mmCIF file of C-alpha atoms and ligand atoms in Angstrom:
data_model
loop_
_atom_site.group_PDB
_atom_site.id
_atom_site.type_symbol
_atom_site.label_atom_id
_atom_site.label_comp_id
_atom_site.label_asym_id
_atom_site.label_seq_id
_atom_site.Cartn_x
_atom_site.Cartn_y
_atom_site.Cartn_z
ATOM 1 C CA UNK A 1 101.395 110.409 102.737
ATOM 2 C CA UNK A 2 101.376 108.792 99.484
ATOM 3 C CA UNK A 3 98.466 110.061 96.980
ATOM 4 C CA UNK A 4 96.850 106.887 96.838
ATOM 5 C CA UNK A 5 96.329 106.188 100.193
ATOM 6 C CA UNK A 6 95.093 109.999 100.532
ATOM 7 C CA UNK A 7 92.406 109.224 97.726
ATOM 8 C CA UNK A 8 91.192 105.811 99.389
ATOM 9 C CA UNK A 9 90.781 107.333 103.002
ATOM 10 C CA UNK A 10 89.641 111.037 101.752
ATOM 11 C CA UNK A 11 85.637 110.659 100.832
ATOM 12 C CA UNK A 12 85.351 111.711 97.349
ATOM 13 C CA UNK A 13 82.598 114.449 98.504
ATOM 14 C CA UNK A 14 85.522 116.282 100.266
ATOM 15 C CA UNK A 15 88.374 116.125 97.446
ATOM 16 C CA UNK A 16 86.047 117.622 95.022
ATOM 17 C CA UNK A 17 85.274 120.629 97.165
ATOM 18 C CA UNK A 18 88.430 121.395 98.893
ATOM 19 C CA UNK A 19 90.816 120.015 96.478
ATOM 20 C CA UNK A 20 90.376 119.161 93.127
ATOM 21 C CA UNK A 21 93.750 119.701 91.198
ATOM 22 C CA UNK A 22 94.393 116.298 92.675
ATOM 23 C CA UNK A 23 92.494 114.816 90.094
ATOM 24 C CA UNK A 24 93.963 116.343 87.594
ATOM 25 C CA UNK A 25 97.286 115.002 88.157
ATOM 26 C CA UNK A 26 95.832 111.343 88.442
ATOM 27 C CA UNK A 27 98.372 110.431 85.550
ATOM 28 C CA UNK A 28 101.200 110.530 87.569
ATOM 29 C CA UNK A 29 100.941 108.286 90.608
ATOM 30 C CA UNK A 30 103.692 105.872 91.567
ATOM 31 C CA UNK A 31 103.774 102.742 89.596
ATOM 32 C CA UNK A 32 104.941 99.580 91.757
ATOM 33 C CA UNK A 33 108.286 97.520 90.028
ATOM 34 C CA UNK A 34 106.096 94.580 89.563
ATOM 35 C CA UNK A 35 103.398 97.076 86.973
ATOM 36 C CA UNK A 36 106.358 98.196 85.034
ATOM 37 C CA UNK A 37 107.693 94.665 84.350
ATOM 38 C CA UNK A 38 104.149 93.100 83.458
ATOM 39 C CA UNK A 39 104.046 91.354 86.976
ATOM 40 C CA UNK A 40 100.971 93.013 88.458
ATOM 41 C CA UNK A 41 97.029 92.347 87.776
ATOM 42 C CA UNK A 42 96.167 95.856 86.605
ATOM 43 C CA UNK A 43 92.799 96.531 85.534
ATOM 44 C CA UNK A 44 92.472 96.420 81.518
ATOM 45 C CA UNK A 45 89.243 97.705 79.353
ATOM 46 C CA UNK A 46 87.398 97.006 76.299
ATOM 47 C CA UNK A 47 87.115 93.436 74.990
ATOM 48 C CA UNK A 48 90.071 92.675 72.866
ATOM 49 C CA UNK A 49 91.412 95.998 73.503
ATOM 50 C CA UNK A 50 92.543 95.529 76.797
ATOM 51 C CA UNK A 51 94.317 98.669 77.890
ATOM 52 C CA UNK A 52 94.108 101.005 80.789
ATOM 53 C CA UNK A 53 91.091 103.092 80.875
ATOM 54 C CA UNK A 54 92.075 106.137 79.765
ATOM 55 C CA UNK A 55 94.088 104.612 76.965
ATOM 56 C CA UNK A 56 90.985 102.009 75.845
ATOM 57 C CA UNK A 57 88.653 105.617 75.966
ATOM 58 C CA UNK A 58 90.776 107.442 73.951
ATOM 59 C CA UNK A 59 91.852 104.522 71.908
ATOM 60 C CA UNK A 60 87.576 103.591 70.760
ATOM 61 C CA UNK A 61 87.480 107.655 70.039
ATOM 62 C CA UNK A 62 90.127 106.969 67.860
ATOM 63 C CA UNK A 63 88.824 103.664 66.496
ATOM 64 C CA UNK A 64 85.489 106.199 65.797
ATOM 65 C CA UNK A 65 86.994 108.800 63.928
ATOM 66 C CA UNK A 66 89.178 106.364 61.542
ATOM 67 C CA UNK A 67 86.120 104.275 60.730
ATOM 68 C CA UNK A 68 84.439 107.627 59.629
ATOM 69 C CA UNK A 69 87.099 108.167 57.165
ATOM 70 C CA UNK A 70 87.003 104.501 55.791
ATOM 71 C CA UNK A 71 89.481 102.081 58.172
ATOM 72 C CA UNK A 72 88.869 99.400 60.658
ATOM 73 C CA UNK A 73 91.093 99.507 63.123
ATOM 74 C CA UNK A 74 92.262 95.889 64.057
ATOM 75 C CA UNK A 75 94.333 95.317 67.519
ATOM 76 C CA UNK A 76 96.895 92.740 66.683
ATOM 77 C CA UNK A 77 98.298 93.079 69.929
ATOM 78 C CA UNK A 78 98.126 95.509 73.424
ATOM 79 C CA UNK A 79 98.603 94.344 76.785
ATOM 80 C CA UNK A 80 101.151 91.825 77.368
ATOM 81 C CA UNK A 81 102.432 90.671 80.513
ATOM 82 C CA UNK A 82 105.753 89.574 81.605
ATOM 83 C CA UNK A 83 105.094 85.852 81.296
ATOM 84 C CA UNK A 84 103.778 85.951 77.586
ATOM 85 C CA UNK A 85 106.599 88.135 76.621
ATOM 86 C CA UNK A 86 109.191 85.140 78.289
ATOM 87 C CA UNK A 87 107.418 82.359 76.521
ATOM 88 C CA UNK A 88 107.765 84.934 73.056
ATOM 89 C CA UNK A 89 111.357 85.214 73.778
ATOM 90 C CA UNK A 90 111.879 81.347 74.512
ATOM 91 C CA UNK A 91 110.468 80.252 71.823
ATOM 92 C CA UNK A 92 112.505 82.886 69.332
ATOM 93 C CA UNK A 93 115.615 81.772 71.504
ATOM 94 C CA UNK A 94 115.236 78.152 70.512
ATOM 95 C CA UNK A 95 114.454 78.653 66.976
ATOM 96 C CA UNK A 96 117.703 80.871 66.601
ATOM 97 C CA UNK A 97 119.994 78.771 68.527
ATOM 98 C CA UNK A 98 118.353 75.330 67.970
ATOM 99 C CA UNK A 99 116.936 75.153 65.215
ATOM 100 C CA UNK A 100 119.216 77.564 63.129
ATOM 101 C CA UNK A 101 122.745 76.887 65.315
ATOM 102 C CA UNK A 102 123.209 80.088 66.015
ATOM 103 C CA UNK A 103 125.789 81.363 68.732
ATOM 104 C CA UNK A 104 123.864 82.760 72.129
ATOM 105 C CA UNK A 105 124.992 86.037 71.439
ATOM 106 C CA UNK A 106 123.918 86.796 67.506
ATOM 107 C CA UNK A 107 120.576 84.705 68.989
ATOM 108 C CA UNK A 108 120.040 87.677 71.432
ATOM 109 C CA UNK A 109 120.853 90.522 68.847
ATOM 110 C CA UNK A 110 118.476 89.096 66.066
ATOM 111 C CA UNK A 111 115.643 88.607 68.904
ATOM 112 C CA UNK A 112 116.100 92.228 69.678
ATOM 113 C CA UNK A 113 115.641 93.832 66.320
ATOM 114 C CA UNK A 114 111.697 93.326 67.270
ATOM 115 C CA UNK A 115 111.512 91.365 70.251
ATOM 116 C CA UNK A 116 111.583 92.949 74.015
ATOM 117 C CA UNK A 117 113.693 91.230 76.881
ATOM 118 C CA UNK A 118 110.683 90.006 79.005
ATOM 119 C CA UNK A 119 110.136 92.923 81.843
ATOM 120 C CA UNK A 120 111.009 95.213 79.142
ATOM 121 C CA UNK A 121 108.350 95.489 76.731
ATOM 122 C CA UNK A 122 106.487 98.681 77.007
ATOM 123 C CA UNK A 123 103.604 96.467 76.101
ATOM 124 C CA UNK A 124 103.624 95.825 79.908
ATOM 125 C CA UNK A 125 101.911 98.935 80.611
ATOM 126 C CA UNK A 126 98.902 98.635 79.010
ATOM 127 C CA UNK A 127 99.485 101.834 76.864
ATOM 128 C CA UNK A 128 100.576 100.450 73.510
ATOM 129 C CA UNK A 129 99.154 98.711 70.692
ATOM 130 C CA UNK A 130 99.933 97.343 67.382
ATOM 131 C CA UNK A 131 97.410 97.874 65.144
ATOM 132 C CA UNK A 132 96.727 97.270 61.350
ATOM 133 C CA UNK A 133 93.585 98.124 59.090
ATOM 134 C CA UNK A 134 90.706 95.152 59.239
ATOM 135 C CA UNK A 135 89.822 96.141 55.747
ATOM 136 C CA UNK A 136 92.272 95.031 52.634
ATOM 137 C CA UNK A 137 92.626 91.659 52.348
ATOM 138 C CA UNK A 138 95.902 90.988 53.619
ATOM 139 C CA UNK A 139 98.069 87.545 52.886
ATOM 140 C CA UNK A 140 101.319 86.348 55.721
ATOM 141 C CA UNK A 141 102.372 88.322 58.303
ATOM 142 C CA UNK A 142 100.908 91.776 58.877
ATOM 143 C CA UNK A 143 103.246 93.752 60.759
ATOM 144 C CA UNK A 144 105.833 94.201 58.106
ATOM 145 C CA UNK A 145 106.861 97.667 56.977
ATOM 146 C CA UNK A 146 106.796 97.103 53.462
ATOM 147 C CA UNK A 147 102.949 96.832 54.207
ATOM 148 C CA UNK A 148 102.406 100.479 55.736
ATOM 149 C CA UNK A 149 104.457 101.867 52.784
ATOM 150 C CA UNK A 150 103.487 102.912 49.266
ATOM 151 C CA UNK A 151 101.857 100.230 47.629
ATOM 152 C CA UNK A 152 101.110 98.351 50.682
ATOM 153 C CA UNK A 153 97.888 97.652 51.779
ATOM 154 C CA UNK A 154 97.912 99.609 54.782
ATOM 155 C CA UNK A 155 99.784 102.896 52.643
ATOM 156 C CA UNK A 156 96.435 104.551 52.939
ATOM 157 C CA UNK A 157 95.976 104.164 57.090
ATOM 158 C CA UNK A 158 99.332 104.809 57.809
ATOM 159 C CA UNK A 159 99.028 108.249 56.244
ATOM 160 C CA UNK A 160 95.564 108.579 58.366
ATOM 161 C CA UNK A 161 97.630 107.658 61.734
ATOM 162 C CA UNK A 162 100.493 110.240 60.330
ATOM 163 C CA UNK A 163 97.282 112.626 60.196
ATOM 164 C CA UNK A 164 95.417 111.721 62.915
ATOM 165 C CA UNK A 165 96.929 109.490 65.818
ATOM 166 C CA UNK A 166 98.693 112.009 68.024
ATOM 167 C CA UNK A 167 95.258 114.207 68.186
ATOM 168 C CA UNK A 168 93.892 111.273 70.582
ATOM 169 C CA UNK A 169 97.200 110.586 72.322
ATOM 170 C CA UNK A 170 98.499 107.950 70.290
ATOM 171 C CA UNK A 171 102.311 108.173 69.053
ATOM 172 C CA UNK A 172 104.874 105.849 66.931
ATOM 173 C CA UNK A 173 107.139 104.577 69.365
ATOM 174 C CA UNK A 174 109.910 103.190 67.235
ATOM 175 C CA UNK A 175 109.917 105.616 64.003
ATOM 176 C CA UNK A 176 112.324 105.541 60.642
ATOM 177 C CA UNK A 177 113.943 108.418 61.777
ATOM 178 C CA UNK A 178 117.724 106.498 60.131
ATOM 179 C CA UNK A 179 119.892 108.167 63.154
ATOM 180 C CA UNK A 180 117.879 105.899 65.461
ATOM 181 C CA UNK A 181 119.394 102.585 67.066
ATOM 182 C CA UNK A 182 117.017 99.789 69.067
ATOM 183 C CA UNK A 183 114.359 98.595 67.986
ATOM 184 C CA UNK A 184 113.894 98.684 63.801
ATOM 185 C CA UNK A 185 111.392 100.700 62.258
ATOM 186 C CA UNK A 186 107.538 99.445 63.751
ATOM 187 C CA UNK A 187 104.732 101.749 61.317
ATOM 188 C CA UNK A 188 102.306 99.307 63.164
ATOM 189 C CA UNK A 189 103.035 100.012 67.279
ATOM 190 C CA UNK A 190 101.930 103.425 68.716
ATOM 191 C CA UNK A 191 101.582 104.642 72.369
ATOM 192 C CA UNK A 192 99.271 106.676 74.228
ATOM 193 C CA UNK A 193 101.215 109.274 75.518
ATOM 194 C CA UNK A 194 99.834 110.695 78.674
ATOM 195 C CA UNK A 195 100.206 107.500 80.356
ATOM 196 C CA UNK A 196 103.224 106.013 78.778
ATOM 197 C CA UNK A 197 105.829 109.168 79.252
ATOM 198 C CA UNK A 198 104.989 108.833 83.088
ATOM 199 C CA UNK A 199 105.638 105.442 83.379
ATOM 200 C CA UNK A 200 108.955 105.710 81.354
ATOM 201 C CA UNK A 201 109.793 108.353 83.582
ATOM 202 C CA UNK A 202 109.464 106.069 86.351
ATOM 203 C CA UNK A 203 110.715 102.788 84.595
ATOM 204 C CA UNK A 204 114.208 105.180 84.090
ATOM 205 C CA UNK A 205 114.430 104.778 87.981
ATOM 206 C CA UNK A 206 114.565 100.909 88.032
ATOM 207 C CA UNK A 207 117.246 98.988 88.337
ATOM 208 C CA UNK A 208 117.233 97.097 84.931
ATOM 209 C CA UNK A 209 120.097 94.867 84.933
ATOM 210 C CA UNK A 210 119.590 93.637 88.698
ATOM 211 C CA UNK A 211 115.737 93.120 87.960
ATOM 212 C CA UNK A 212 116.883 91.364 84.544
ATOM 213 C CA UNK A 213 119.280 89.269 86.749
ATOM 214 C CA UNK A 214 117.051 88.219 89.003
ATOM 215 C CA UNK A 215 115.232 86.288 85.894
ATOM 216 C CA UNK A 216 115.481 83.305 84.821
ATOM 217 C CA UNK A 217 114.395 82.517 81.512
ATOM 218 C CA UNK A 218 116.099 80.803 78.965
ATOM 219 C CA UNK A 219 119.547 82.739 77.269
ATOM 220 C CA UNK A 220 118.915 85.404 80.751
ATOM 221 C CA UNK A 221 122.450 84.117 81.988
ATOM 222 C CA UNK A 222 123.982 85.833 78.807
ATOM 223 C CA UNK A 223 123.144 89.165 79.853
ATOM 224 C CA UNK A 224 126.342 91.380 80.640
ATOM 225 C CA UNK A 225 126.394 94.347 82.495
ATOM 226 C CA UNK A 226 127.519 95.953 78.972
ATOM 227 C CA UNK A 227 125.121 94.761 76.940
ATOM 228 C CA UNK A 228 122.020 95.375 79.308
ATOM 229 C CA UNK A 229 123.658 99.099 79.293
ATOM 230 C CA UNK A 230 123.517 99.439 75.605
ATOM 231 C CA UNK A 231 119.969 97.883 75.628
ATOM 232 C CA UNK A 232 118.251 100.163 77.803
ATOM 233 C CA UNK A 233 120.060 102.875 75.632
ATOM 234 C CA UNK A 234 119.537 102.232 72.820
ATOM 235 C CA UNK A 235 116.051 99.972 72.664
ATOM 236 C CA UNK A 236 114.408 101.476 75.399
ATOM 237 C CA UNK A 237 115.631 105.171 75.458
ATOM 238 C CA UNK A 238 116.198 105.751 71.485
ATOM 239 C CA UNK A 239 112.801 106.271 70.745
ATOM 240 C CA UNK A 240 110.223 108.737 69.178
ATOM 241 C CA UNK A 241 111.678 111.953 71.556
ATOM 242 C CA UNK A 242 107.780 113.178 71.906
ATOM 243 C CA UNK A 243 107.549 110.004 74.120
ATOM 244 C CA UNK A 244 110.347 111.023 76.112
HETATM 245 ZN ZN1 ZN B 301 104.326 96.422 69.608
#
């Protein structure tokens, strides 16, 4: 019987007393194909946080602490399903090859130095945010490197989330570690942890390149059975190893 349907037909009353290590190992239930592609409705917390719950708890403990030691953290982004990540990659697909001529194929690699393949994004799973300090005043885009380095306005808060982040979960997904291929360097997008390595774990059993082929969103027919290979490699596997 599958855990979930034990929980929903076992009264609560009864799990506690005879067996409560269920509980404990809540974080590791099966997650459908649709939730790891950003297909399902799955129940998000906190307004403008929107993450699962144990993520948005842990996330406002963090929020706590940091604005104890002077920063406001500001969600730039969290949840995202599958259909916001398509319309992302649509419109990047049509600046690069419409508006700037480029080739399908150099379109696709320059979307990919920051941009996910829609059903892809580990923003899907409600785990992972990019986040930036509300306080300096800040002028263009925000989640540029150059702005978590020295000198940058956000120098001082990166150094707090170098301190601080993992102690609530939180980890940088795509670090400047200089062996590492995928996605470049992103100071501003972390992950919490005990809910993301699960649901890697079980996003390693899908099928990417059939799911991806079943898609059909603009520059989707270029996909190659190669080149999906090297993607899940490389952007979705060459990560931070703690998130492994
Ligand atoms: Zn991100």
């Amino acid at each position: 019987m599958k855990r979930r349907t034990f929980i929903k037909t076992t009264s609560v009353s009864s799990l506690a007393c005879a067996i409560p290590p269920v509980f404990s190992n809540f974080n590791d239930p099966d997650y459908s194909t649709d939730e790891l592609i950003g297909k399902a409705v799955i129940d998000l917390f906190g307004e403008g946080i929107n993450l699962r719950k144990e993520a948005y708890e842990s996330f406002v403990a963090m929020k706590k602490a940091a604005y104890s030691d002077g920063f406001d953290i500001k969600m730039v982004s969290s949840y995202r399903d599958f259909y916001h990540q398509a319309s992302i990659w649509e419109r990047k697909f049509l600046r690069f090859t419409e508006d700037e001529g480029m080739e399908p194929l150099p379109a696709i690699d320059k979307i990919i130095e920051y941009s996910t393949i829609p059903g892809t994004s580990r923003h899907h799973w409600g785990t992972d945010i990019d986040i930036i300090d509300g306080n300096p005043k800040v002028s263009g885009d925000v989640l540029v490197p150059e702005k978590f380095e020295k000198g940058g306005p956000f120098e001082n808060f990166k150094l707090w989330l170098d301190e601080n982040s993992e102690k609530f979960g939180f980890y940088l997904v795509y670090t400047n570690e200089p062996k590492r291929r995928g996605f470049k360097y992103e100071p501003w997008h972390y992950s919490y942890a005990p809910l993301s390595i699960p649901m890697l774990t079980a996003y390693r059993r899908l099928n990417v390149l059939r799911l991806l082929q079943k898609e059909d969103f603009l520059g989707s027919e270029h996909f190659t059975t190669g080149f999906v290979k090297t993607y899940v490699q490389d952007n979705i596997l060459d990560i931070n190893p703690a998130l492994l």
